[in-house]
Coordinates of C-alpha atoms and ligand atoms in Angstrom, one line a residue:
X1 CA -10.6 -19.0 -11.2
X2 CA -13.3 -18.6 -13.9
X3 CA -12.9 -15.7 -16.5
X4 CA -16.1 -13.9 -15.8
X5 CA -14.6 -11.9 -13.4
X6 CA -12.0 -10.4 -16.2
X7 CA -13.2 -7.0 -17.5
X8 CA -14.1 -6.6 -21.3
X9 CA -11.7 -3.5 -22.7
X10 CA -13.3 -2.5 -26.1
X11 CA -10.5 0.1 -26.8
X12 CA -7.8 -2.1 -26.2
X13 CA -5.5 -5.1 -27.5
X14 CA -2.1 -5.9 -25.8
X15 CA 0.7 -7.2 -27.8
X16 CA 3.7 -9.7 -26.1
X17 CA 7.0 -7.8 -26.9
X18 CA 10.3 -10.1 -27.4
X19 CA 12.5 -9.3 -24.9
X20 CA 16.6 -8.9 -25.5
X21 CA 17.5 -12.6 -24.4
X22 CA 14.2 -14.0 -26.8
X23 CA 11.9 -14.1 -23.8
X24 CA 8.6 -12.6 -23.9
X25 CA 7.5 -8.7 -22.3
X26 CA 4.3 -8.7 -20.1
X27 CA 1.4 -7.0 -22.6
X28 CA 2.1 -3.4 -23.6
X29 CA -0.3 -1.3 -24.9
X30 CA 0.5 -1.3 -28.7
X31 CA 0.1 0.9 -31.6
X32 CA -3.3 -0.4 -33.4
X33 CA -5.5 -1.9 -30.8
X34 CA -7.9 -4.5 -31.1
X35 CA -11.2 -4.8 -29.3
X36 CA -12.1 -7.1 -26.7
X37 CA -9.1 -7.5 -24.8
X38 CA -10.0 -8.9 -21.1
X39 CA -7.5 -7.6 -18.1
X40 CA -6.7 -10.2 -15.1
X41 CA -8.7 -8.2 -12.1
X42 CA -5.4 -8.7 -10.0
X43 CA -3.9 -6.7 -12.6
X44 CA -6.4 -4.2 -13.0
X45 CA -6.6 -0.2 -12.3
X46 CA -8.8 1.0 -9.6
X47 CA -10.3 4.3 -9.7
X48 CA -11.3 6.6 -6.9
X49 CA -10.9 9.7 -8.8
X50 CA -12.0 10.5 -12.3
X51 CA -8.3 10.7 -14.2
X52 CA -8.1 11.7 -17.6
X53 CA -4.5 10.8 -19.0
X54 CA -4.9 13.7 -21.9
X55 CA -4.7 16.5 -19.1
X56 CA -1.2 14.7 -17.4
X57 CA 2.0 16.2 -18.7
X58 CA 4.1 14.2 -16.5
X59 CA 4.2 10.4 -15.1
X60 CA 6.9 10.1 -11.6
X61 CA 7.4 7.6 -10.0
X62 CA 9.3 6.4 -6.8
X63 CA 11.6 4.0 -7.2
X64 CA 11.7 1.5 -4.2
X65 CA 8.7 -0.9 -3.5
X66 CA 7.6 1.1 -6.7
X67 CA 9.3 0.4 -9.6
X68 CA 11.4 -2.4 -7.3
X69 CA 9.6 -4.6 -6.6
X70 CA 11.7 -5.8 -3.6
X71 CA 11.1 -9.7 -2.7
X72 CA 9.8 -9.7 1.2
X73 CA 11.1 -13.3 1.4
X74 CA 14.8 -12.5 1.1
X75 CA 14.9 -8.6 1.1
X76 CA 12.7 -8.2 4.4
X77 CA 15.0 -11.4 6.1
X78 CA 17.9 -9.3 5.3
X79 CA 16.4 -6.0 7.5
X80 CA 15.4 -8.6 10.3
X81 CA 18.9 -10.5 10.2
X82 CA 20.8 -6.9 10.1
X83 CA 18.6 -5.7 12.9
X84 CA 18.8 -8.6 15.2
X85 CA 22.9 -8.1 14.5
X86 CA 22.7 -4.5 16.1
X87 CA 20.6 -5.4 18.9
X88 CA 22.6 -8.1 19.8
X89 CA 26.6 -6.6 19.5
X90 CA 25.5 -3.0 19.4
X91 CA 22.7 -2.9 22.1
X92 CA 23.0 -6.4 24.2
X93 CA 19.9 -7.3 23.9
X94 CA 19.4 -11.3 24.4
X95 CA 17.8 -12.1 21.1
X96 CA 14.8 -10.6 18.9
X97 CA 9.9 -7.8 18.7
X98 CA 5.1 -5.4 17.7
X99 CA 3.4 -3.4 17.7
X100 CA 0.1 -2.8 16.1
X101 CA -3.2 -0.7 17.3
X102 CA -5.9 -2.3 15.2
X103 CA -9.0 -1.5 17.4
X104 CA -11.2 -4.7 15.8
X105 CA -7.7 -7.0 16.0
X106 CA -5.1 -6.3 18.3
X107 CA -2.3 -8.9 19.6
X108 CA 0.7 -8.4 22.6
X109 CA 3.3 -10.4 20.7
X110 CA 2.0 -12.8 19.4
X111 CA -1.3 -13.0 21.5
X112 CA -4.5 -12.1 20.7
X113 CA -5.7 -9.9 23.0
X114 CA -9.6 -10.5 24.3
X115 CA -12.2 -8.2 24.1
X116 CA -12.1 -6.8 27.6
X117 CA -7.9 -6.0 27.1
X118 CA -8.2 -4.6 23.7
X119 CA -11.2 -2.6 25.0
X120 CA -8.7 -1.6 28.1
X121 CA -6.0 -0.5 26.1
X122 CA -6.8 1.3 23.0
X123 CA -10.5 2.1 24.2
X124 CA -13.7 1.4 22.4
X125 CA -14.9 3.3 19.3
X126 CA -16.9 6.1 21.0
X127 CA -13.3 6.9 22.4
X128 CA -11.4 9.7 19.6
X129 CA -7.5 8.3 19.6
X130 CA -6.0 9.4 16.4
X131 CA -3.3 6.1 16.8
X132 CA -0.4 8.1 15.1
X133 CA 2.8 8.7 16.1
X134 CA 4.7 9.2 18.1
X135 CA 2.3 6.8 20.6
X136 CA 1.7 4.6 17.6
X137 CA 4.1 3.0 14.7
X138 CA 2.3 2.9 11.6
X139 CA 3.3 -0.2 10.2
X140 CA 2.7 1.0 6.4
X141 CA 5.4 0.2 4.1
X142 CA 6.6 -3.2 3.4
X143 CA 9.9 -2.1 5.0
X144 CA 8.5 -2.1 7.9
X145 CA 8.1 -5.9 7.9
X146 CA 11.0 -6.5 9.7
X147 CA 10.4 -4.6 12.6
X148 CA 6.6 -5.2 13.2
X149 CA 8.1 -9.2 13.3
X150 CA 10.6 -8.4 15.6
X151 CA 9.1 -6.2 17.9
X152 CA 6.2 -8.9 18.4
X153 CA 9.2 -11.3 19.2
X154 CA 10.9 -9.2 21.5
X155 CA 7.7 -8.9 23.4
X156 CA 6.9 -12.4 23.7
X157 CA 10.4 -12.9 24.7
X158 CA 9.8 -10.1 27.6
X159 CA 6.7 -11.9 29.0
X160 CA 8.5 -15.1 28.8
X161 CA 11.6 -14.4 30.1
X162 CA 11.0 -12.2 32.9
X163 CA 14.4 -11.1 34.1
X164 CA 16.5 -11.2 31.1
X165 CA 15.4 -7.6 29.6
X166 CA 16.7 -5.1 32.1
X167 CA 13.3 -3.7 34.2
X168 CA 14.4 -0.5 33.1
X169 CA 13.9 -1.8 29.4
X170 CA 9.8 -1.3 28.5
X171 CA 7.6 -2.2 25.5
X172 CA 8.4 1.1 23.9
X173 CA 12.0 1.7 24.8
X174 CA 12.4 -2.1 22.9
X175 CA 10.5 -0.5 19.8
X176 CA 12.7 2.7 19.9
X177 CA 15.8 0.4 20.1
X178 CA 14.1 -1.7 16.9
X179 CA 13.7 1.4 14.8
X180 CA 17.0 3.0 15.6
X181 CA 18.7 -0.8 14.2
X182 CA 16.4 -0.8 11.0
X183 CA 17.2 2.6 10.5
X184 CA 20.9 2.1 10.6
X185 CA 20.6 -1.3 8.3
X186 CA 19.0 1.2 5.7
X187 CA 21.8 3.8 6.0
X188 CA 25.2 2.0 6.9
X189 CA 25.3 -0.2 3.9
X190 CA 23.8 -3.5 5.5
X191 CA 21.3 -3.8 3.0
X192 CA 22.0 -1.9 0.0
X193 CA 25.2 -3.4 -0.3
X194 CA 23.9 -7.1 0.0
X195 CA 21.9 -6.2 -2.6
X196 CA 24.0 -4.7 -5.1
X197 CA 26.0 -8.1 -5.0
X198 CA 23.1 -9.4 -6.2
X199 CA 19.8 -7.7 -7.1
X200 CA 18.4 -11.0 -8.7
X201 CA 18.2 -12.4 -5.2
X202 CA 16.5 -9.4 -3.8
X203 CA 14.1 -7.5 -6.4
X204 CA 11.9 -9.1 -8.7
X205 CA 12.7 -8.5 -12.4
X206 CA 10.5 -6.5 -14.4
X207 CA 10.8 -6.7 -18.2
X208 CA 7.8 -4.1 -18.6
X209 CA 9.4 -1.2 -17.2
X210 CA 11.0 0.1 -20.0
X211 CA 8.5 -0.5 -22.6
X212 CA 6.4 1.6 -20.3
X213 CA 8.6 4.2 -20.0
X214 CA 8.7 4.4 -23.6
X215 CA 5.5 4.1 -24.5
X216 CA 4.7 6.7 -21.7
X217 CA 7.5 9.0 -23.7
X218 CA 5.9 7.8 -27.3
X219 CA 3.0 9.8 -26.0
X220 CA 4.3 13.0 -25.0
X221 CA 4.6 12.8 -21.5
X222 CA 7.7 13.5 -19.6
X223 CA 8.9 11.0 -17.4
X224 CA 10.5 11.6 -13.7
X225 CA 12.1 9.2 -10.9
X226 CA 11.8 11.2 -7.7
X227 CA 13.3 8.8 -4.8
X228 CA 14.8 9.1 -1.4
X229 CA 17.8 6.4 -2.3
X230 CA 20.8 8.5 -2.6
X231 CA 22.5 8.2 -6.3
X232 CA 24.8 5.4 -5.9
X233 CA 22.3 2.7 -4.8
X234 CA 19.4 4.3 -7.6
X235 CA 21.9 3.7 -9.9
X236 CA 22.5 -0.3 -9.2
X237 CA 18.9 -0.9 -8.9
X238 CA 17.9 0.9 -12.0
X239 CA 20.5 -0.7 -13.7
X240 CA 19.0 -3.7 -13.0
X241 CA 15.5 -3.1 -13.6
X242 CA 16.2 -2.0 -16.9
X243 CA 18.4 -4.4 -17.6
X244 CA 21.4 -2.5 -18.5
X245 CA 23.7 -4.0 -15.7
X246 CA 27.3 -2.9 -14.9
X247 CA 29.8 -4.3 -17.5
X248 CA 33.1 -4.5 -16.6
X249 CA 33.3 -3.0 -13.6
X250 CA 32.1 0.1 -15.0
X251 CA 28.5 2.2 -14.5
X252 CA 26.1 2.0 -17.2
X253 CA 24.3 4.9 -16.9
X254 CA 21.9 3.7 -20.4
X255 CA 18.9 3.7 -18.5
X256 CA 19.0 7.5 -18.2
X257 CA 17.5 7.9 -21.3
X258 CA 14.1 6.8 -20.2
X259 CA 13.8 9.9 -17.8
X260 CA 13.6 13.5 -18.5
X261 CA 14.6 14.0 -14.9
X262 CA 15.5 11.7 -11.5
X263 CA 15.6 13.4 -8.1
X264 CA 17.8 11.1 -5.5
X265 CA 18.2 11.3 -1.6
X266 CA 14.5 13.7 -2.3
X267 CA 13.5 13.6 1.2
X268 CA 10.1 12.8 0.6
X269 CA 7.5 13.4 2.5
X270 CA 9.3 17.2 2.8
X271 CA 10.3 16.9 -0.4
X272 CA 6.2 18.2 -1.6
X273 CA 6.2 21.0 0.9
X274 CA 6.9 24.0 -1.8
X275 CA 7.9 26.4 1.7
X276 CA 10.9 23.7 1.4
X277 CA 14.0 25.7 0.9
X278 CA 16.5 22.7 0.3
X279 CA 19.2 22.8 -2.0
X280 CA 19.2 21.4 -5.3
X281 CA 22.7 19.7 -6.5
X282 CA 23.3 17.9 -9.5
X283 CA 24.8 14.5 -9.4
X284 CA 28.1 14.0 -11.3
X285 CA 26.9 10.6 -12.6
X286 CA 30.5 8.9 -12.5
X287 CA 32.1 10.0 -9.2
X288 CA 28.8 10.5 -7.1
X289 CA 30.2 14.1 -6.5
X290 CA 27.6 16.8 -6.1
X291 CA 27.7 20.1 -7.2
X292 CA 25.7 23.2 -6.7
X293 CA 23.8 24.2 -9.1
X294 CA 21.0 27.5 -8.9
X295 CA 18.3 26.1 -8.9
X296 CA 18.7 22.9 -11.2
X297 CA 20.5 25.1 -13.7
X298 CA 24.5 24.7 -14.0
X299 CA 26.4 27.2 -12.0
X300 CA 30.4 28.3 -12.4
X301 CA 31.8 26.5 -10.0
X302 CA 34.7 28.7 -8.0
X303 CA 38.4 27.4 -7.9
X304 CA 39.8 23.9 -8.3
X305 CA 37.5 21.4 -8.0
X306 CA 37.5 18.3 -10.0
X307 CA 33.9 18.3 -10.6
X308 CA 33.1 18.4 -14.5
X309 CA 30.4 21.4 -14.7
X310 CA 27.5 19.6 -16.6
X311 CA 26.0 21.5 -20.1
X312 CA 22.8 22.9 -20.0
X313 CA 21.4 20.0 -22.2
X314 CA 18.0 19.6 -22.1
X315 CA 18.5 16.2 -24.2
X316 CA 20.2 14.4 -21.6
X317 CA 18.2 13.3 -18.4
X318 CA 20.5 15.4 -15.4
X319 CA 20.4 14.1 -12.0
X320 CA 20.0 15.9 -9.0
X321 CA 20.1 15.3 -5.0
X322 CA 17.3 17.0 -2.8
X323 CA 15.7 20.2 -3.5
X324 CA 12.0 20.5 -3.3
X325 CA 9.0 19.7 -5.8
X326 CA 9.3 24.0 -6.7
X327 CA 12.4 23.0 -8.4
X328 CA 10.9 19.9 -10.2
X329 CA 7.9 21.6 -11.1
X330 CA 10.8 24.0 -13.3
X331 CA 12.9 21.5 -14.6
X332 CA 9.9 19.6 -16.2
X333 CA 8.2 22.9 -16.9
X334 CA 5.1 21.8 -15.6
X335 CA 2.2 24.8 -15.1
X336 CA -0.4 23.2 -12.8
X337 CA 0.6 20.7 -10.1
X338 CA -2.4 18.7 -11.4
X339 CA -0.9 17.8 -14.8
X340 CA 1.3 15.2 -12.9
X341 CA 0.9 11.8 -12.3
X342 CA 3.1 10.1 -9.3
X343 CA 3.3 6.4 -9.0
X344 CA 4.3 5.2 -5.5
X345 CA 3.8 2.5 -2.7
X346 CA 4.1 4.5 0.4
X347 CA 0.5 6.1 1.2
X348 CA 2.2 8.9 3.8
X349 CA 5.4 9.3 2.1
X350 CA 4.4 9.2 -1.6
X351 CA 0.4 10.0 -1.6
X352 CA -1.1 11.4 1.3
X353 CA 1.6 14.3 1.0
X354 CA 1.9 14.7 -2.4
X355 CA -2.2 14.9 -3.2
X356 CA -3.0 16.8 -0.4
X357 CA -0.4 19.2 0.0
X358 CA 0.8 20.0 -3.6
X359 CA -2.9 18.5 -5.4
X360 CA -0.9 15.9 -7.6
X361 CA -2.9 13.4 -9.0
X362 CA -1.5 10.4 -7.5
X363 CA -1.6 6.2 -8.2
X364 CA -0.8 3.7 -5.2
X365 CA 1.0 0.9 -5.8
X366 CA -0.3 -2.0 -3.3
X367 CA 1.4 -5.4 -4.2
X368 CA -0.7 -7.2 -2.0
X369 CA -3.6 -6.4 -3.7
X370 CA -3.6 -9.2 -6.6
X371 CA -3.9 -12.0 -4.6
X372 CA -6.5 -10.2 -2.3
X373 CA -8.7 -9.3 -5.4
X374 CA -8.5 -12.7 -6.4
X375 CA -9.4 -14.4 -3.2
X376 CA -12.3 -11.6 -2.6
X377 CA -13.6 -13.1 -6.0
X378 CA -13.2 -16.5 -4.8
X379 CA -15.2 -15.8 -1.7
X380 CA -18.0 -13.7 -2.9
X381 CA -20.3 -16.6 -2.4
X382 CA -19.4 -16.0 1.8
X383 CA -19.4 -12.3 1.3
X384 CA -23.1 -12.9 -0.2
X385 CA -24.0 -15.0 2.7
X386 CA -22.6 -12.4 5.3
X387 CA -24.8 -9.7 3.8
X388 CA -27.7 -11.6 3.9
X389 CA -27.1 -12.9 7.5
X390 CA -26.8 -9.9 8.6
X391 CA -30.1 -8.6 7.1
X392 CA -31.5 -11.5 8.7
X393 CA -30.1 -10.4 11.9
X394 CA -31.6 -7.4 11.7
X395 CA -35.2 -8.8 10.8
X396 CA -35.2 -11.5 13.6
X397 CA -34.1 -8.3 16.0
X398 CA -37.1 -6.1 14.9
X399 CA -39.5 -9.1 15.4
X400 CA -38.2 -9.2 18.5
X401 CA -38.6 -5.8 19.9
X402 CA -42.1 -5.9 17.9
X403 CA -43.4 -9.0 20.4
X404 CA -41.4 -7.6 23.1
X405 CA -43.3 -4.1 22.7
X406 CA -46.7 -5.8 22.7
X407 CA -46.0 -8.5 25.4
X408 CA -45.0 -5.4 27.5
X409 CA -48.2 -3.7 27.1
X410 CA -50.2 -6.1 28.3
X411 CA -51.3 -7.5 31.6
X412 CA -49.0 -10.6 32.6
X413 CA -52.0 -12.3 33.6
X414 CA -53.5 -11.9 29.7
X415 CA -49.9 -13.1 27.9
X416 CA -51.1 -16.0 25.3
X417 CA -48.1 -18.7 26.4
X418 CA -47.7 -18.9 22.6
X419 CA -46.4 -15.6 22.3
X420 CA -43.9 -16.8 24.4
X421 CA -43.0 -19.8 22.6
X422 CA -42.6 -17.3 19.5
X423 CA -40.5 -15.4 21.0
X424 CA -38.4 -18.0 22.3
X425 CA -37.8 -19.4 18.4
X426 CA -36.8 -15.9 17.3
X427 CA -34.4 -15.5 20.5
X428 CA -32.9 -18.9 19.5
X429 CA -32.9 -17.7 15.5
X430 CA -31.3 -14.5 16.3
X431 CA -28.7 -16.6 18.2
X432 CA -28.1 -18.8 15.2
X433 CA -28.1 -16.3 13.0
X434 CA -25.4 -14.6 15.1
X435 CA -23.2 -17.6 15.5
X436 CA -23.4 -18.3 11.8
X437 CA -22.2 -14.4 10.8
X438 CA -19.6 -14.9 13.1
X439 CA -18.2 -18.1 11.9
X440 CA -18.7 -16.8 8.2
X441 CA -16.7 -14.1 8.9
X442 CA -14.0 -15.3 11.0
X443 CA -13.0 -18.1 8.1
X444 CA -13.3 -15.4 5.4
X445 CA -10.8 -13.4 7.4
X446 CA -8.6 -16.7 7.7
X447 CA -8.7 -16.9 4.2
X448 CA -6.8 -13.4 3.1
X449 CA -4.4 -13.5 6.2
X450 CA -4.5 -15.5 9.3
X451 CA -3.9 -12.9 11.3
X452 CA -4.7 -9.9 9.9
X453 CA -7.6 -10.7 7.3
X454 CA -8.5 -8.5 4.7
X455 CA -6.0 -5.5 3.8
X456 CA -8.6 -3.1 2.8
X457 CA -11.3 -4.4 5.6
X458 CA -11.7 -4.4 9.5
X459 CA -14.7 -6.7 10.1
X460 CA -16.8 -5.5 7.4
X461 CA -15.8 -1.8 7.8
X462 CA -13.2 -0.4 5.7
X463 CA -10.1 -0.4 7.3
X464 CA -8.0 2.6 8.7
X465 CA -5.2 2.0 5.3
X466 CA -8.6 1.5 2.9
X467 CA -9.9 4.8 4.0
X468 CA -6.7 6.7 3.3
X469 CA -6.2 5.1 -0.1
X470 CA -9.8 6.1 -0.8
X471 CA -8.7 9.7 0.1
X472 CA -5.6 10.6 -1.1
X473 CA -5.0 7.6 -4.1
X474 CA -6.4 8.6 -7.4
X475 CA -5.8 5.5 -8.3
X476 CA -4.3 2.3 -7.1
X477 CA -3.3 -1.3 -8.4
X478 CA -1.4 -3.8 -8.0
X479 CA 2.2 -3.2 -9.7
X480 CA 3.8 -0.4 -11.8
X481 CA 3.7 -2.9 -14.7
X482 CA -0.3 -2.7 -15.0
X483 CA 0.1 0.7 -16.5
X484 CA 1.3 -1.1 -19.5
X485 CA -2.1 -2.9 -19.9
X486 CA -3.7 0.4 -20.7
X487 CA -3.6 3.2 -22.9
X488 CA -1.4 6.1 -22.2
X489 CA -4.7 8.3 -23.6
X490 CA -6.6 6.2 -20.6
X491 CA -9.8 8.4 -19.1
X492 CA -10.1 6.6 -15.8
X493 CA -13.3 6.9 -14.0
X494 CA -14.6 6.1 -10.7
X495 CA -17.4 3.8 -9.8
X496 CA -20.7 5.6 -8.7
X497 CA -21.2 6.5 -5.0
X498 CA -23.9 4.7 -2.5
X499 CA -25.8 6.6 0.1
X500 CA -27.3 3.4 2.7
X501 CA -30.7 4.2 1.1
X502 CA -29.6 3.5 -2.5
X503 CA -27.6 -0.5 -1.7
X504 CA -30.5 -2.4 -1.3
X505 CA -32.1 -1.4 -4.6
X506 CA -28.9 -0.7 -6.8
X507 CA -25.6 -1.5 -5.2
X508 CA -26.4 -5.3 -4.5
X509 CA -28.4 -8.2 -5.8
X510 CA -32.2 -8.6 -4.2
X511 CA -31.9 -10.7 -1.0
X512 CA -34.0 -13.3 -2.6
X513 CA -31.3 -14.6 -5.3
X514 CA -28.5 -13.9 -2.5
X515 CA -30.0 -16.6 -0.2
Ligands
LIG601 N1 17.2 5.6 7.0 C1 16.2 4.8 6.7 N2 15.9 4.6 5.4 C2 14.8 3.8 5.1 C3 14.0 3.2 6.1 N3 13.0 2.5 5.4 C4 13.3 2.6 4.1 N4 14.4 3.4 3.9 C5 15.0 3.8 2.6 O1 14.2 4.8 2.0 C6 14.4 4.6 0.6 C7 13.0 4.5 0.0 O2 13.2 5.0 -1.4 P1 11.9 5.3 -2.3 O3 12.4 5.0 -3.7 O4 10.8 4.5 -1.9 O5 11.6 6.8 -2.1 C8 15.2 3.4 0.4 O6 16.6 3.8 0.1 C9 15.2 2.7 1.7 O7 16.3 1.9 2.0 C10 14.3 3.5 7.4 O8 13.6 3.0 8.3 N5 15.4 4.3 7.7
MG602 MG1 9.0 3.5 -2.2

């Protein structure tokens, strides 16, 4: 890749941090920039919504998927293996099964379905189908990996093996028996107990995570991890993010001190409704136990219990399990709900709810997105050629109708034979002109997934998950880590808006020097 597509930072000038073992730290904003500093664009901060970081008081994030980066390869095998286990022992089933509702790409399994099914089964575009649940699993989180690939399986194996599913046993009741197994992989242990044997295997390491939180601290802002692991499991994972792992046996709980507050076992999405009424405890860090507290502040706890009450010190991070955003908002003493900034991957669970209920201002972590900036900057060449194809399309069409409109006006008898030859070239252009968009596009699809093309696209619409991110993410980018690349002082701003009237003359180069 060339380096034109890098962004020129004037106000900016990352430095390379030693790391404990003598390795180097990703680039962290430092103390005396430099100008000129250019950031990767797969690494770069998109802006939907004008963000000054002077008017944020608070940066949250979520940990898994967030600050975990978990690795699909291994992490998501684990889900599938653990599921296929409780199918099989648990639920009989013979072996392995999807489910997706894309109206532009839809498959049964793992076949494509034509025109005329897809069409047949989720309708056409006039048709309003709002594809949610419960009719619909939205396949949003890479968690859900595991389940989209097995449900497609489990339907193949259906339609193949006619007979060995019981009749009684139908596309959906195979995708409620898929969820329940994930869902009791993610709560019995199956996973999270894999994975505290060995985090290295499972979660990429992130040596800019704590630098960030620091420098995020330096700068005056209060730092919060609000996450729906329960205590125990936070605890491993931060551990090993941070790089403060468990020495002899025992819990480190060092990492604490990059937080002014965590929230485990949250119960996001409910966790932003401020109607919530849930019950804050606080988390005795050694033994797990949880002990009441009214509302975040210690509370005399009645009779013998072992529990040590916890001081009222607001030096040392506390932390809690469930309660509601009301009760974070205190314990950071926050005013507004937009002076804080929450960093998550799930677009329901962490933004959608967040932003529109509560009016956080809100980044989207989307990890797919650095190779898919990278190869949309690789093909802009064929994204060039589709846009002028298609304004080709449209010019052949209206010179169509034009000699259509005046061969229909006149007598048969009078029709000069070369208006007929003319309009045979332009019915055979617009033909070639069709083919040609259509082959573009189906090989620049190809190229971000074979399946599944673009993440942010359908055809050359915005998809249904591009449309949500442009709603409810502030901002979105690739990996927590980017924040380092910036300053903490960052005023974000979004890209100007295009009416259809204003592409063609500001929004995109003159067709001329496209062709
Ligand atoms: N019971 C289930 N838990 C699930 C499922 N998918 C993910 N998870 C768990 O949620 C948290 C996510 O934490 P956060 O930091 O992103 O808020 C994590 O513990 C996952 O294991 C599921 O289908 N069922
Ligand atoms: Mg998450």
């Amino acid at each position: 890749m060339d380096k034109s597509h890098e962004i020129d930072v004037q106000d900016q000038k990352p430095v390379r941090l030693p790391g404990k073992d003598g390795s180097k730290i990703p680039c962290i904003w430092p103390s005396s920039p430099k100008p000129g500093h250019k950031i990767e664009i797969g690494k770069q901060i998109f802006c939907n919504r004008s963000l000054n970081m002077k008017n944020i008081v608070a940066v949250g994030f979520d940990m898994d998927y967030t600050l975990a980066q978990y690795k699909p390869e291994t992490f998501e095998s684990l889900a599938y293996q653990g599921t296929i286990q409780k199918l099989v022992y648990d639920l009989g089933y013979p072996l392995k099964m999807d489910r997706h509702k894309y109206v532009k790409v839809a498959y049964h399994g793992f076949n494509v379905l034509s025109k005329e099914d897809k069409v047949g089964t989720y309708g056409n575009t006039l048709v309003s189908n709002s594809f949610d649940e419960p009719d619909y699993a939205l396949i949003d989180t890479l968690f859900s990996l595991a389940e989209a690939y097995l449900f497609a399986q489990l339907v193949d194996f259906k339609d193949s093996h006619p007979g060995e599913i019981p009749e009684h046993v139908d596309y959906a009741h195979m995708y409620k028996d898929v969820r329940a197994a994930i869902d009791m992989c993610h709560r019995d242990g199956t996973l999270k107990q894999m994975v505290a044997k060995g985090p290295k295997r499972y979660i990429n390491e992130d040596p800019s995570i704590v630098p960030i939180l620091k420098m995020l601290r330096a700068s005056g802002r209060a730092t919060f991890l609000v996450t729906n692991s329960l205590w125990d499991y936070t605890n491993t994972v931060m551990n090993f993010l941070c790089g403060s792992s468990v020495v002899d046996g025992s819990a480190n709980f060092g990492w604490l001190q990059y937080f002014d507050v965590v929230v485990t076992g949250s119960a996001k999405p409910s966790f932003f409704n401020e109607e919530n009424r849930a019950n804050l405890f606080e988390v005795e860090l050694e033994t797990g136990m949880l002990i009441n507290t009214d509302n975040g502040s210690p509370m005399p706890q009645v009779g013998d219990i072992s529990a040590r009450l916890l001081p009222d010190d607001k030096e040392v991070c506390k932390v809690f399990q469930g309660g509601s955003v009301r009760h974070l908002h205190k314990l950071l003493s926050v005013a507004s709900s937009s002076q804080v900034l929450y960093v998550g991957d799930h677009i329901y669970g962490d933004i959608l709810r967040s932003k529109k209920v509560l009016g956080w201002r809100t980044m989207l972590v989307v990890p797919e997105l650095e190779k898919e900036v990278k190869q949309l900057w690789e093909s802009r060449n064929s994204r060039k050629e589709l846009q002028f194809l298609r304004s080709e399309r449209d010019r052949v069409e209206d010179e169509i109708h034009r000699l259509k409109w005046s061969l229909d006006s006149k007598n048969p008898k009078d029709v000069d034979p070369k208006l007929l030859s003319e309009l045979d070239k332009l019915e055979f252009e617009r033909e070639r002109v069709r083919s040609s968009h259509q082959e573009i596009q189906r090989e620049l699809h190809q190229r971000f997934h074979k399946v599944w093309g673009q993440l942010m696209k359908t055809g050359y619409q915005n998809s249904r998950f591009a449309h949500q991110v442009e709603r409810f993410a502030c901002l979105y980018t690739s990996q927590v880590s980017n924040l380092g690349l910036y300053s903490p002082n960052k005023y974000y701003r979004t890209s100007e808006d295009f009416m259809p009237h204003e592409f063609n003359i500001v929004a995109y180069e003159p067709r001329e020097m496209v062709a």
